[in-house]
PDB file of C-alpha atoms in Angstrom:
ATOM      1  CA  MET X  12      55.938 -51.361 -92.566  1.00 97.00           C
ATOM      2  CA  ILE X  13      56.367 -55.082 -93.160  1.00 97.00           C
ATOM      3  CA  LEU X  14      53.364 -57.223 -94.034  1.00 98.00           C
ATOM      4  CA  HIS X  15      53.738 -60.874 -93.126  1.00 97.00           C
ATOM      5  CA  GLY X  16      51.240 -62.809 -95.196  1.00 97.00           C
ATOM      6  CA  TYR X  17      50.509 -65.583 -97.633  1.00 97.00           C
ATOM      7  CA  TRP X  18      49.784 -64.699-101.234  1.00 97.00           C
ATOM      8  CA  ARG X  19      46.475 -66.580-101.397  1.00 95.00           C
ATOM      9  CA  SER X  20      45.206 -65.708 -97.912  1.00 96.00           C
ATOM     10  CA  GLY X  21      41.986 -63.706 -98.103  1.00 97.00           C
ATOM     11  CA  ALA X  22      42.861 -61.860 -94.899  1.00 97.00           C
ATOM     12  CA  ALA X  23      46.296 -60.883 -96.210  1.00 98.00           C
ATOM     13  CA  TYR X  24      44.741 -59.958 -99.570  1.00 98.00           C
ATOM     14  CA  ARG X  25      42.288 -57.521 -97.962  1.00 98.00           C
ATOM     15  CA  THR X  26      45.134 -55.994 -95.967  1.00 98.00           C
ATOM     16  CA  ARG X  27      47.189 -55.443 -99.125  1.00 98.00           C
ATOM     17  CA  LEU X  28      44.170 -53.779-100.688  1.00 98.00           C
ATOM     18  CA  ALA X  29      43.776 -51.304 -97.839  1.00 98.00           C
ATOM     19  CA  LEU X  30      47.492 -50.502 -97.837  1.00 98.00           C
ATOM     20  CA  ASN X  31      47.474 -49.997-101.603  1.00 98.00           C
ATOM     21  CA  LEU X  32      44.315 -47.898-101.660  1.00 98.00           C
ATOM     22  CA  LYS X  33      45.877 -45.595 -99.085  1.00 98.00           C
ATOM     23  CA  GLY X  34      49.077 -45.372-101.107  1.00 98.00           C
ATOM     24  CA  LEU X  35      51.267 -46.696 -98.302  1.00 98.00           C
ATOM     25  CA  ALA X  36      54.666 -48.252 -98.903  1.00 97.00           C
ATOM     26  CA  TYR X  37      55.337 -51.626 -97.304  1.00 98.00           C
ATOM     27  CA  GLU X  38      57.597 -54.627 -97.599  1.00 97.00           C
ATOM     28  CA  GLN X  39      56.281 -58.171 -97.763  1.00 97.00           C
ATOM     29  CA  SER X  40      57.459 -61.281 -95.967  1.00 96.00           C
ATOM     30  CA  GLY X  41      55.906 -64.504 -97.214  1.00 95.00           C
ATOM     31  CA  VAL X  42      54.580 -67.083 -94.746  1.00 96.00           C
ATOM     32  CA  ASP X  43      53.781 -70.327 -96.561  1.00 95.00           C
ATOM     33  CA  LEU X  44      50.708 -71.719 -94.827  1.00 93.00           C
ATOM     34  CA  ARG X  45      50.967 -74.971 -96.786  1.00 92.00           C
ATOM     35  CA  THR X  46      54.288 -75.882 -95.179  1.00 93.00           C
ATOM     36  CA  GLY X  47      53.310 -74.765 -91.679  1.00 93.00           C
ATOM     37  CA  ALA X  48      55.568 -71.704 -91.641  1.00 94.00           C
ATOM     38  CA  GLN X  49      52.919 -69.927 -89.567  1.00 95.00           C
ATOM     39  CA  ARG X  50      53.676 -72.342 -86.723  1.00 94.00           C
ATOM     40  CA  SER X  51      57.415 -71.688 -86.751  1.00 95.00           C
ATOM     41  CA  GLU X  52      59.001 -70.306 -83.598  1.00 95.00           C
ATOM     42  CA  ALA X  53      59.989 -67.129 -85.427  1.00 92.00           C
ATOM     43  CA  PHE X  54      56.480 -66.391 -86.678  1.00 95.00           C
ATOM     44  CA  VAL X  55      54.698 -67.335 -83.460  1.00 96.00           C
ATOM     45  CA  ALA X  56      56.982 -64.828 -81.750  1.00 93.00           C
ATOM     46  CA  LEU X  57      55.348 -62.207 -83.994  1.00 91.00           C
ATOM     47  CA  ASN X  58      51.802 -63.539 -83.747  1.00 95.00           C
ATOM     48  CA  PRO X  59      51.093 -66.072 -80.988  1.00 96.00           C
ATOM     49  CA  GLN X  60      47.938 -67.117 -82.851  1.00 94.00           C
ATOM     50  CA  GLY X  61      50.080 -68.350 -85.736  1.00 95.00           C
ATOM     51  CA  MET X  62      47.902 -66.766 -88.407  1.00 95.00           C
ATOM     52  CA  VAL X  63      48.372 -64.215 -91.183  1.00 97.00           C
ATOM     53  CA  PRO X  64      48.477 -61.336 -91.652  1.00 97.00           C
ATOM     54  CA  ALA X  65      50.770 -59.660 -89.180  1.00 97.00           C
ATOM     55  CA  LEU X  66      51.829 -56.079 -89.815  1.00 98.00           C
ATOM     56  CA  GLU X  67      55.049 -54.700 -88.345  1.00 97.00           C
ATOM     57  CA  VAL X  68      54.882 -50.962 -87.727  1.00 97.00           C
ATOM     58  CA  ASP X  69      57.826 -49.204 -86.082  1.00 95.00           C
ATOM     59  CA  GLY X  70      58.612 -52.213 -83.934  1.00 91.00           C
ATOM     60  CA  ALA X  71      54.978 -52.913 -83.013  1.00 96.00           C
ATOM     61  CA  ILE X  72      53.046 -55.916 -84.326  1.00 97.00           C
ATOM     62  CA  LEU X  73      49.423 -55.683 -85.423  1.00 98.00           C
ATOM     63  CA  THR X  74      47.369 -58.822 -86.060  1.00 97.00           C
ATOM     64  CA  GLN X  75      43.854 -59.711 -87.217  1.00 97.00           C
ATOM     65  CA  SER X  76      42.969 -58.034 -90.504  1.00 98.00           C
ATOM     66  CA  PRO X  77      39.841 -56.205 -89.222  1.00 98.00           C
ATOM     67  CA  ALA X  78      41.938 -54.541 -86.522  1.00 98.00           C
ATOM     68  CA  ILE X  79      44.688 -53.724 -89.021  1.00 98.00           C
ATOM     69  CA  LEU X  80      42.244 -52.166 -91.489  1.00 98.00           C
ATOM     70  CA  GLU X  81      40.611 -50.086 -88.769  1.00 98.00           C
ATOM     71  CA  TRP X  82      44.058 -48.944 -87.583  1.00 98.00           C
ATOM     72  CA  LEU X  83      44.980 -47.947 -91.122  1.00 98.00           C
ATOM     73  CA  GLU X  84      41.768 -45.950 -91.426  1.00 98.00           C
ATOM     74  CA  GLU X  85      42.381 -44.190 -88.111  1.00 98.00           C
ATOM     75  CA  THR X  86      46.042 -43.386 -88.690  1.00 98.00           C
ATOM     76  CA  HIS X  87      45.908 -42.721 -92.445  1.00 98.00           C
ATOM     77  CA  PRO X  88      42.423 -41.286 -92.969  1.00 97.00           C
ATOM     78  CA  THR X  89      42.982 -40.113 -96.550  1.00 97.00           C
ATOM     79  CA  PRO X  90      41.751 -41.492 -98.843  1.00 97.00           C
ATOM     80  CA  ALA X  91      38.930 -42.654 -96.603  1.00 98.00           C
ATOM     81  CA  LEU X  92      37.712 -46.241 -96.792  1.00 98.00           C
ATOM     82  CA  LEU X  93      34.740 -45.456 -94.553  1.00 98.00           C
ATOM     83  CA  PRO X  94      32.045 -42.847 -95.273  1.00 98.00           C
ATOM     84  CA  ALA X  95      31.771 -39.629 -93.277  1.00 97.00           C
ATOM     85  CA  ASP X  96      28.275 -40.358 -91.953  1.00 98.00           C
ATOM     86  CA  ALA X  97      28.085 -42.618 -88.871  1.00 98.00           C
ATOM     87  CA  LEU X  98      25.136 -44.629 -90.194  1.00 98.00           C
ATOM     88  CA  ASP X  99      26.902 -45.181 -93.496  1.00 98.00           C
ATOM     89  CA  ARG X 100      30.088 -46.245 -91.704  1.00 98.00           C
ATOM     90  CA  ALA X 101      28.051 -48.833 -89.814  1.00 98.00           C
ATOM     91  CA  ARG X 102      26.570 -50.089 -93.085  1.00 98.00           C
ATOM     92  CA  VAL X 103      29.991 -50.495 -94.690  1.00 98.00           C
ATOM     93  CA  ARG X 104      31.321 -52.271 -91.605  1.00 98.00           C
ATOM     94  CA  ALA X 105      28.314 -54.600 -91.698  1.00 98.00           C
ATOM     95  CA  MET X 106      29.005 -55.484 -95.329  1.00 98.00           C
ATOM     96  CA  ALA X 107      32.632 -56.157 -94.481  1.00 98.00           C
ATOM     97  CA  ALA X 108      31.644 -58.282 -91.480  1.00 98.00           C
ATOM     98  CA  LEU X 109      29.244 -60.301 -93.610  1.00 98.00           C
ATOM     99  CA  VAL X 110      32.309 -61.555 -95.469  1.00 98.00           C
ATOM    100  CA  GLY X 111      34.847 -61.447 -92.664  1.00 98.00           C
ATOM    101  CA  CYS X 112      32.692 -63.125 -90.004  1.00 97.00           C
ATOM    102  CA  ASP X 113      30.097 -65.207 -91.843  1.00 97.00           C
ATOM    103  CA  ILE X 114      31.802 -66.429 -95.039  1.00 98.00           C
ATOM    104  CA  HIS X 115      35.585 -66.326 -95.004  1.00 97.00           C
ATOM    105  CA  PRO X 116      36.305 -68.193 -91.734  1.00 95.00           C
ATOM    106  CA  LEU X 117      34.341 -71.203 -92.985  1.00 95.00           C
ATOM    107  CA  ASN X 118      36.346 -71.717 -96.187  1.00 93.00           C
ATOM    108  CA  ASN X 119      39.907 -70.817 -95.338  1.00 91.00           C
ATOM    109  CA  LEU X 120      42.892 -73.141 -95.659  1.00 91.00           C
ATOM    110  CA  ARG X 121      42.775 -74.660 -92.182  1.00 91.00           C
ATOM    111  CA  VAL X 122      39.063 -75.464 -92.472  1.00 95.00           C
ATOM    112  CA  GLY X 123      39.641 -77.183 -95.805  1.00 95.00           C
ATOM    113  CA  LYS X 124      42.482 -79.153 -94.258  1.00 93.00           C
ATOM    114  CA  ALA X 125      40.260 -80.244 -91.373  1.00 96.00           C
ATOM    115  CA  LEU X 126      37.512 -81.329 -93.771  1.00 97.00           C
ATOM    116  CA  ARG X 127      39.995 -83.483 -95.667  1.00 97.00           C
ATOM    117  CA  GLU X 128      41.950 -84.931 -92.747  1.00 96.00           C
ATOM    118  CA  THR X 129      39.175 -85.384 -90.177  1.00 97.00           C
ATOM    119  CA  PHE X 130      36.164 -86.114 -92.357  1.00 96.00           C
ATOM    120  CA  GLY X 131      37.764 -87.540 -95.499  1.00 97.00           C
ATOM    121  CA  ALA X 132      36.310 -84.877 -97.785  1.00 97.00           C
ATOM    122  CA  ASP X 133      37.480 -84.851-101.393  1.00 97.00           C
ATOM    123  CA  GLN X 134      37.808 -81.637-103.407  1.00 96.00           C
ATOM    124  CA  ALA X 135      34.211 -81.812-104.629  1.00 97.00           C
ATOM    125  CA  ALA X 136      32.988 -82.017-101.041  1.00 97.00           C
ATOM    126  CA  VAL X 137      35.228 -79.121-100.000  1.00 97.00           C
ATOM    127  CA  ASP X 138      33.885 -77.060-102.909  1.00 97.00           C
ATOM    128  CA  ALA X 139      30.306 -77.864-101.879  1.00 98.00           C
ATOM    129  CA  TRP X 140      31.077 -76.871 -98.285  1.00 97.00           C
ATOM    130  CA  ALA X 141      32.469 -73.519 -99.424  1.00 97.00           C
ATOM    131  CA  ALA X 142      29.475 -72.878-101.681  1.00 98.00           C
ATOM    132  CA  ARG X 143      27.104 -73.595 -98.800  1.00 98.00           C
ATOM    133  CA  TRP X 144      28.360 -70.468 -97.023  1.00 98.00           C
ATOM    134  CA  ILE X 145      29.435 -68.267 -99.925  1.00 98.00           C
ATOM    135  CA  LEU X 146      26.163 -68.380-101.858  1.00 98.00           C
ATOM    136  CA  PRO X 147      23.784 -67.100 -99.143  1.00 98.00           C
ATOM    137  CA  GLY X 148      26.318 -64.469 -98.143  1.00 98.00           C
ATOM    138  CA  PHE X 149      26.650 -63.265-101.719  1.00 98.00           C
ATOM    139  CA  GLU X 150      22.861 -63.237-102.092  1.00 98.00           C
ATOM    140  CA  ALA X 151      22.671 -60.802 -99.184  1.00 98.00           C
ATOM    141  CA  LEU X 152      25.541 -58.703-100.513  1.00 98.00           C
ATOM    142  CA  GLU X 153      23.954 -58.510-103.956  1.00 98.00           C
ATOM    143  CA  ARG X 154      20.855 -56.988-102.365  1.00 98.00           C
ATOM    144  CA  LEU X 155      22.895 -54.601-100.229  1.00 98.00           C
ATOM    145  CA  VAL X 156      24.900 -53.413-103.228  1.00 98.00           C
ATOM    146  CA  ALA X 157      21.640 -52.864-105.121  1.00 98.00           C
ATOM    147  CA  THR X 158      20.621 -50.475-102.355  1.00 98.00           C
ATOM    148  CA  HIS X 159      23.915 -48.778-101.541  1.00 98.00           C
ATOM    149  CA  GLY X 160      26.310 -49.360-104.411  1.00 98.00           C
ATOM    150  CA  ASN X 161      27.327 -47.043-107.209  1.00 98.00           C
ATOM    151  CA  GLY X 162      30.121 -48.849-109.014  1.00 97.00           C
ATOM    152  CA  TRP X 163      31.487 -50.274-105.766  1.00 98.00           C
ATOM    153  CA  CYS X 164      29.898 -51.887-102.710  1.00 98.00           C
ATOM    154  CA  PHE X 165      28.929 -48.566-101.152  1.00 98.00           C
ATOM    155  CA  GLY X 166      28.969 -45.490-103.318  1.00 98.00           C
ATOM    156  CA  PRO X 167      31.288 -44.484-106.165  1.00 98.00           C
ATOM    157  CA  THR X 168      34.670 -45.265-104.568  1.00 98.00           C
ATOM    158  CA  PRO X 169      36.184 -48.346-102.904  1.00 98.00           C
ATOM    159  CA  THR X 170      35.522 -48.855 -99.200  1.00 98.00           C
ATOM    160  CA  LEU X 171      36.436 -51.443 -96.592  1.00 98.00           C
ATOM    161  CA  ALA X 172      33.553 -53.523 -97.930  1.00 98.00           C
ATOM    162  CA  ASP X 173      35.305 -53.886-101.292  1.00 98.00           C
ATOM    163  CA  CYS X 174      38.527 -54.864 -99.519  1.00 98.00           C
ATOM    164  CA  TYR X 175      36.595 -57.823 -98.120  1.00 98.00           C
ATOM    165  CA  LEU X 176      34.424 -58.669-101.114  1.00 98.00           C
ATOM    166  CA  VAL X 177      37.022 -58.854-103.881  1.00 98.00           C
ATOM    167  CA  PRO X 178      39.223 -61.451-102.117  1.00 98.00           C
ATOM    168  CA  GLN X 179      36.116 -63.489-101.351  1.00 98.00           C
ATOM    169  CA  ILE X 180      35.151 -63.523-105.027  1.00 98.00           C
ATOM    170  CA  TYR X 181      38.666 -64.758-105.804  1.00 98.00           C
ATOM    171  CA  SER X 182      38.166 -67.518-103.242  1.00 97.00           C
ATOM    172  CA  ALA X 183      34.732 -68.386-104.624  1.00 98.00           C
ATOM    173  CA  ARG X 184      36.246 -68.944-108.048  1.00 98.00           C
ATOM    174  CA  ARG X 185      38.884 -71.249-106.550  1.00 96.00           C
ATOM    175  CA  PHE X 186      36.059 -73.343-105.087  1.00 97.00           C
ATOM    176  CA  ASN X 187      34.131 -73.375-108.386  1.00 98.00           C
ATOM    177  CA  VAL X 188      31.175 -71.515-106.888  1.00 98.00           C
ATOM    178  CA  PRO X 189      28.741 -70.345-109.613  1.00 98.00           C
ATOM    179  CA  LEU X 190      28.530 -66.554-109.622  1.00 98.00           C
ATOM    180  CA  ASP X 191      26.193 -65.700-112.506  1.00 98.00           C
ATOM    181  CA  ALA X 192      23.393 -64.843-110.072  1.00 98.00           C
ATOM    182  CA  PHE X 193      25.394 -61.894-108.724  1.00 98.00           C
ATOM    183  CA  PRO X 194      25.791 -59.347-111.548  1.00 98.00           C
ATOM    184  CA  ARG X 195      26.421 -56.428-109.200  1.00 98.00           C
ATOM    185  CA  LEU X 196      29.193 -58.267-107.389  1.00 98.00           C
ATOM    186  CA  LEU X 197      30.724 -59.295-110.709  1.00 98.00           C
ATOM    187  CA  ALA X 198      30.633 -55.662-111.837  1.00 98.00           C
ATOM    188  CA  ILE X 199      32.655 -54.757-108.744  1.00 98.00           C
ATOM    189  CA  GLU X 200      35.114 -57.531-109.582  1.00 98.00           C
ATOM    190  CA  ALA X 201      35.456 -56.064-113.091  1.00 98.00           C
ATOM    191  CA  ALA X 202      36.051 -52.585-111.663  1.00 98.00           C
ATOM    192  CA  ALA X 203      38.722 -54.028-109.388  1.00 98.00           C
ATOM    193  CA  GLN X 204      40.464 -55.660-112.335  1.00 98.00           C
ATOM    194  CA  ALA X 205      40.927 -52.182-113.828  1.00 98.00           C
ATOM    195  CA  HIS X 206      41.998 -50.445-110.595  1.00 98.00           C
ATOM    196  CA  PRO X 207      45.777 -50.248-109.987  1.00 98.00           C
ATOM    197  CA  ALA X 208      45.536 -50.797-106.220  1.00 98.00           C
ATOM    198  CA  PHE X 209      43.491 -53.962-106.720  1.00 98.00           C
ATOM    199  CA  VAL X 210      45.701 -55.233-109.529  1.00 98.00           C
ATOM    200  CA  ALA X 211      48.820 -54.797-107.382  1.00 98.00           C
ATOM    201  CA  ALA X 212      47.180 -56.649-104.480  1.00 98.00           C
ATOM    202  CA  HIS X 213      45.984 -59.621-106.546  1.00 98.00           C
ATOM    203  CA  PRO X 214      47.421 -62.942-105.327  1.00 98.00           C
ATOM    204  CA  ASP X 215      49.012 -63.745-108.682  1.00 97.00           C
ATOM    205  CA  ASN X 216      51.069 -60.549-108.454  1.00 97.00           C
ATOM    206  CA  GLN X 217      52.661 -61.258-105.071  1.00 97.00           C
ATOM    207  CA  PRO X 218      56.361 -62.056-104.637  1.00 95.00           C
ATOM    208  CA  ASP X 219      55.628 -65.390-102.927  1.00 95.00           C
ATOM    209  CA  ALA X 220      53.040 -66.545-105.490  1.00 95.00           C
ATOM    210  CA  ASP X 221      53.600 -69.826-107.303  1.00 91.00           C
TER     211      ASP X 221
END
């Protein structure tokens, strides 16, 4: 497998986490979003949307991190990143979607670029924009983890929800979002910092990091 991604992309980060948690070997190919490499003819041939990640698997190309993570769970079910019970699986997917649908798309690189170029936002304004969406999402997640968590977002082992949450905490710190109100989420971040799969997936540890 070859993962085409950008070291600081939250979507690529969550994909690395799932691959690592499942113990799968993969190569990495860096796509520098800052220089527009995602719009190159070569990359658009892989992913017409021109976004990361893209995962090459035996000549096939998978795109969109939620689809990739679900494919990984279906084709490599052990260790499981979704619970056995159908209701619990729905709960974990909902926690993941809270980040993937309602937080992350509003503070990714292309949104920040649009805020700067179209609306003249400075970094403080971009940070405030990110906080506007991260804080209410984290408030909801803090309550959900209080109900369902046991060291991780849902139960005593990492799930898809953690694959989404941990990269979003990394992003929140980049945008200077205050996190003291979320002790349960910070405890998950601390657990991730001690977990080999999470350490290996961290942006600073990627071959294209700078």
